[in-house]
Amino acid sequence: TKEVTLSDNRLLAESRQLRRLAVGEVMDVLRGPMLDPSSGVYRVYGQALKDGILGYASISGKKAGSSFLIPMQNSFRVLKPVSLHKELKDTGDANVIRELVEGEVLEVVDWSRNAPSATSLSRVQARLQEDPDVAGWATIADASGTMFLEAA
């Protein structure tokens, strides 16, 4: 729900930042949650699916209501019209399966990663909930942070 630091150590006081996880980015949790006794914050160890980096992230901060990570479901709801493409690298008008419309629900087939291009799009491979035979790659968020899909 908020940006969070991915770091190299479970203990905040001894950790070094590896990078920031963006809002909407997916992390595969491998261990945890574990309490950092020095800060009183629960942390998890996992892999950022966007680029494969392994590290520790805080689930929430000390202030009430400051959540950084939330459990994901295996589905996304379309917030804004976006194209469903045949391949991860397809981002233009080529190889469009169809346009997704606001409110449609997608079931995840392969979790998000960046498209191999200069555009830095976060994408997910999914199929339409209403028609499982329709599947492809959709953009979760673009480089400017515009969100097209949200966890459903």
mmCIF file of C-alpha atoms in Angstrom:
data_model
loop_
_atom_site.group_PDB
_atom_site.id
_atom_site.type_symbol
_atom_site.label_atom_id
_atom_site.label_comp_id
_atom_site.label_asym_id
_atom_site.label_seq_id
_atom_site.Cartn_x
_atom_site.Cartn_y
_atom_site.Cartn_z
ATOM 1 C CA THR A 1 0.000 0.000 0.000
ATOM 2 C CA LYS A 2 3.091 2.247 0.368
ATOM 3 C CA GLU A 3 6.637 2.183 -1.004
ATOM 4 C CA VAL A 4 8.938 0.113 1.199
ATOM 5 C CA THR A 5 12.685 -0.468 1.354
ATOM 6 C CA LEU A 6 14.104 -3.861 0.391
ATOM 7 C CA SER A 7 17.224 -4.375 2.496
ATOM 8 C CA ASP A 8 19.964 -6.941 3.113
ATOM 9 C CA ASN A 9 19.366 -7.701 6.825
ATOM 10 C CA ARG A 10 16.417 -8.639 9.048
ATOM 11 C CA LEU A 11 17.538 -6.078 11.642
ATOM 12 C CA LEU A 12 16.755 -2.536 10.485
ATOM 13 C CA ALA A 13 19.679 -0.998 12.390
ATOM 14 C CA GLU A 14 22.164 -3.288 10.601
ATOM 15 C CA SER A 15 20.581 -3.274 7.152
ATOM 16 C CA ARG A 16 21.636 -1.623 3.922
ATOM 17 C CA GLN A 17 19.073 -0.599 1.305
ATOM 18 C CA LEU A 18 19.079 -2.735 -1.846
ATOM 19 C CA ARG A 19 16.262 -0.811 -3.547
ATOM 20 C CA ARG A 20 12.681 0.401 -3.012
ATOM 21 C CA LEU A 21 9.612 -1.710 -3.747
ATOM 22 C CA ALA A 22 7.040 0.409 -5.572
ATOM 23 C CA VAL A 23 3.351 0.568 -4.722
ATOM 24 C CA GLY A 24 1.655 -2.374 -6.440
ATOM 25 C CA GLU A 25 4.877 -4.344 -6.879
ATOM 26 C CA VAL A 26 4.737 -8.055 -6.032
ATOM 27 C CA MET A 27 7.081 -9.777 -3.566
ATOM 28 C CA ASP A 28 7.140 -13.540 -3.108
ATOM 29 C CA VAL A 29 7.540 -14.058 0.670
ATOM 30 C CA LEU A 30 9.912 -16.930 1.419
ATOM 31 C CA ARG A 31 10.250 -16.528 5.221
ATOM 32 C CA GLY A 32 8.485 -14.668 7.933
ATOM 33 C CA PRO A 33 7.069 -12.567 9.275
ATOM 34 C CA MET A 34 9.879 -12.183 11.812
ATOM 35 C CA LEU A 35 10.093 -9.588 14.561
ATOM 36 C CA ASP A 36 13.011 -7.162 14.553
ATOM 37 C CA PRO A 37 13.379 -6.826 18.354
ATOM 38 C CA SER A 38 15.322 -3.552 18.158
ATOM 39 C CA SER A 39 12.616 -1.717 16.191
ATOM 40 C CA GLY A 40 9.506 -3.722 17.134
ATOM 41 C CA VAL A 41 8.635 -4.068 13.423
ATOM 42 C CA TYR A 42 7.720 -7.314 11.682
ATOM 43 C CA ARG A 43 9.722 -8.078 8.543
ATOM 44 C CA VAL A 44 9.620 -10.702 5.812
ATOM 45 C CA TYR A 45 12.306 -12.164 3.567
ATOM 46 C CA GLY A 46 11.437 -12.628 -0.065
ATOM 47 C CA GLN A 47 12.060 -12.033 -3.725
ATOM 48 C CA ALA A 48 10.921 -9.023 -5.735
ATOM 49 C CA LEU A 49 9.348 -10.592 -8.801
ATOM 50 C CA LYS A 50 10.044 -7.498 -10.897
ATOM 51 C CA ASP A 51 13.805 -8.139 -10.966
ATOM 52 C CA GLY A 52 14.505 -11.188 -8.749
ATOM 53 C CA ILE A 53 16.299 -9.292 -5.977
ATOM 54 C CA LEU A 54 16.155 -11.053 -2.586
ATOM 55 C CA GLY A 55 15.865 -9.080 0.629
ATOM 56 C CA TYR A 56 13.963 -8.072 3.751
ATOM 57 C CA ALA A 57 10.987 -5.706 3.872
ATOM 58 C CA SER A 58 8.872 -4.359 6.725
ATOM 59 C CA ILE A 59 5.209 -5.366 6.711
ATOM 60 C CA SER A 60 4.182 -2.171 8.488
ATOM 61 C CA GLY A 61 5.632 0.713 10.463
ATOM 62 C CA LYS A 62 5.248 1.553 14.134
ATOM 63 C CA LYS A 63 2.409 4.016 13.512
ATOM 64 C CA ALA A 64 -1.097 2.560 13.443
ATOM 65 C CA GLY A 65 -2.360 2.178 9.892
ATOM 66 C CA SER A 66 1.052 2.352 8.215
ATOM 67 C CA SER A 67 0.936 -0.832 6.119
ATOM 68 C CA PHE A 68 3.649 -1.427 3.510
ATOM 69 C CA LEU A 69 2.845 -4.953 2.344
ATOM 70 C CA ILE A 70 -0.501 -6.694 1.993
ATOM 71 C CA PRO A 71 -1.238 -10.319 1.107
ATOM 72 C CA MET A 72 -2.139 -10.682 -2.558
ATOM 73 C CA GLN A 73 -4.952 -12.595 -4.085
ATOM 74 C CA ASN A 74 -4.496 -14.264 -7.437
ATOM 75 C CA SER A 75 -6.637 -11.734 -9.249
ATOM 76 C CA PHE A 76 -6.581 -8.172 -10.523
ATOM 77 C CA ARG A 77 -9.411 -5.781 -11.425
ATOM 78 C CA VAL A 78 -8.987 -3.457 -14.408
ATOM 79 C CA LEU A 79 -8.996 0.208 -13.282
ATOM 80 C CA LYS A 80 -8.426 1.805 -16.688
ATOM 81 C CA PRO A 81 -8.626 0.426 -20.225
ATOM 82 C CA VAL A 82 -5.418 -1.441 -21.099
ATOM 83 C CA SER A 83 -4.332 -3.858 -23.826
ATOM 84 C CA LEU A 84 -3.911 -7.595 -23.291
ATOM 85 C CA HIS A 85 -0.857 -8.705 -25.330
ATOM 86 C CA LYS A 86 0.393 -12.104 -26.533
ATOM 87 C CA GLU A 87 3.939 -11.634 -25.174
ATOM 88 C CA LEU A 88 5.575 -9.915 -22.184
ATOM 89 C CA LYS A 89 7.644 -7.700 -24.483
ATOM 90 C CA ASP A 90 4.653 -6.579 -26.582
ATOM 91 C CA THR A 91 3.710 -3.084 -25.445
ATOM 92 C CA GLY A 92 2.543 -1.278 -28.575
ATOM 93 C CA ASP A 93 -0.325 -1.973 -30.916
ATOM 94 C CA ALA A 94 1.258 -5.187 -32.215
ATOM 95 C CA ASN A 95 -0.033 -8.551 -31.003
ATOM 96 C CA VAL A 96 -2.959 -7.156 -28.999
ATOM 97 C CA ILE A 97 -5.359 -9.943 -28.047
ATOM 98 C CA ARG A 98 -8.016 -7.450 -26.994
ATOM 99 C CA GLU A 99 -8.604 -4.316 -24.965
ATOM 100 C CA LEU A 100 -9.526 -4.841 -21.322
ATOM 101 C CA VAL A 101 -12.256 -2.620 -19.920
ATOM 102 C CA GLU A 102 -12.743 -1.125 -16.481
ATOM 103 C CA GLY A 103 -14.168 -3.630 -13.969
ATOM 104 C CA GLU A 104 -13.032 -6.834 -15.708
ATOM 105 C CA VAL A 105 -11.263 -9.340 -13.456
ATOM 106 C CA LEU A 106 -8.070 -11.197 -14.389
ATOM 107 C CA GLU A 107 -6.698 -14.357 -12.739
ATOM 108 C CA VAL A 108 -2.901 -14.479 -12.444
ATOM 109 C CA VAL A 109 -0.998 -17.054 -14.493
ATOM 110 C CA ASP A 110 2.525 -15.589 -13.966
ATOM 111 C CA TRP A 111 3.350 -12.813 -11.493
ATOM 112 C CA SER A 112 4.516 -9.371 -12.460
ATOM 113 C CA ARG A 113 7.804 -8.509 -14.033
ATOM 114 C CA ASN A 114 9.194 -5.677 -16.097
ATOM 115 C CA ALA A 115 8.809 -5.701 -19.839
ATOM 116 C CA PRO A 116 12.262 -5.976 -21.475
ATOM 117 C CA SER A 117 12.228 -2.478 -22.933
ATOM 118 C CA ALA A 118 13.078 1.070 -22.019
ATOM 119 C CA THR A 119 9.506 1.640 -20.836
ATOM 120 C CA SER A 120 9.869 -0.108 -17.433
ATOM 121 C CA LEU A 121 6.298 -1.388 -17.393
ATOM 122 C CA SER A 122 5.206 -3.714 -14.577
ATOM 123 C CA ARG A 123 3.213 -6.492 -16.230
ATOM 124 C CA VAL A 124 1.390 -9.672 -15.248
ATOM 125 C CA GLN A 125 0.363 -12.709 -17.273
ATOM 126 C CA ALA A 126 -3.293 -13.440 -16.637
ATOM 127 C CA ARG A 127 -6.520 -14.815 -18.064
ATOM 128 C CA LEU A 128 -9.983 -13.337 -17.998
ATOM 129 C CA GLN A 129 -12.069 -14.664 -15.126
ATOM 130 C CA GLU A 130 -15.202 -14.662 -17.294
ATOM 131 C CA ASP A 131 -13.432 -16.391 -20.233
ATOM 132 C CA PRO A 132 -10.358 -18.430 -19.160
ATOM 133 C CA ASP A 133 -9.446 -19.118 -22.813
ATOM 134 C CA VAL A 134 -8.491 -15.436 -23.194
ATOM 135 C CA ALA A 135 -5.017 -14.992 -21.679
ATOM 136 C CA GLY A 136 -2.026 -12.723 -22.166
ATOM 137 C CA TRP A 137 0.128 -9.998 -20.629
ATOM 138 C CA ALA A 138 -1.348 -6.799 -19.159
ATOM 139 C CA THR A 139 0.314 -3.720 -17.704
ATOM 140 C CA ILE A 140 -0.206 -3.225 -13.951
ATOM 141 C CA ALA A 141 1.466 0.191 -13.880
ATOM 142 C CA ASP A 142 3.482 2.267 -16.309
ATOM 143 C CA ALA A 143 6.789 4.073 -15.660
ATOM 144 C CA SER A 144 4.981 7.224 -14.503
ATOM 145 C CA GLY A 145 3.072 5.253 -11.843
ATOM 146 C CA THR A 146 -0.312 5.204 -13.599
ATOM 147 C CA MET A 147 -2.146 2.133 -12.312
ATOM 148 C CA PHE A 148 -4.188 0.054 -14.782
ATOM 149 C CA LEU A 149 -4.826 -2.979 -12.536
ATOM 150 C CA GLU A 150 -5.388 -3.375 -8.789
ATOM 151 C CA ALA A 151 -5.550 -6.420 -6.537
ATOM 152 C CA ALA A 152 -9.094 -7.743 -6.529
#
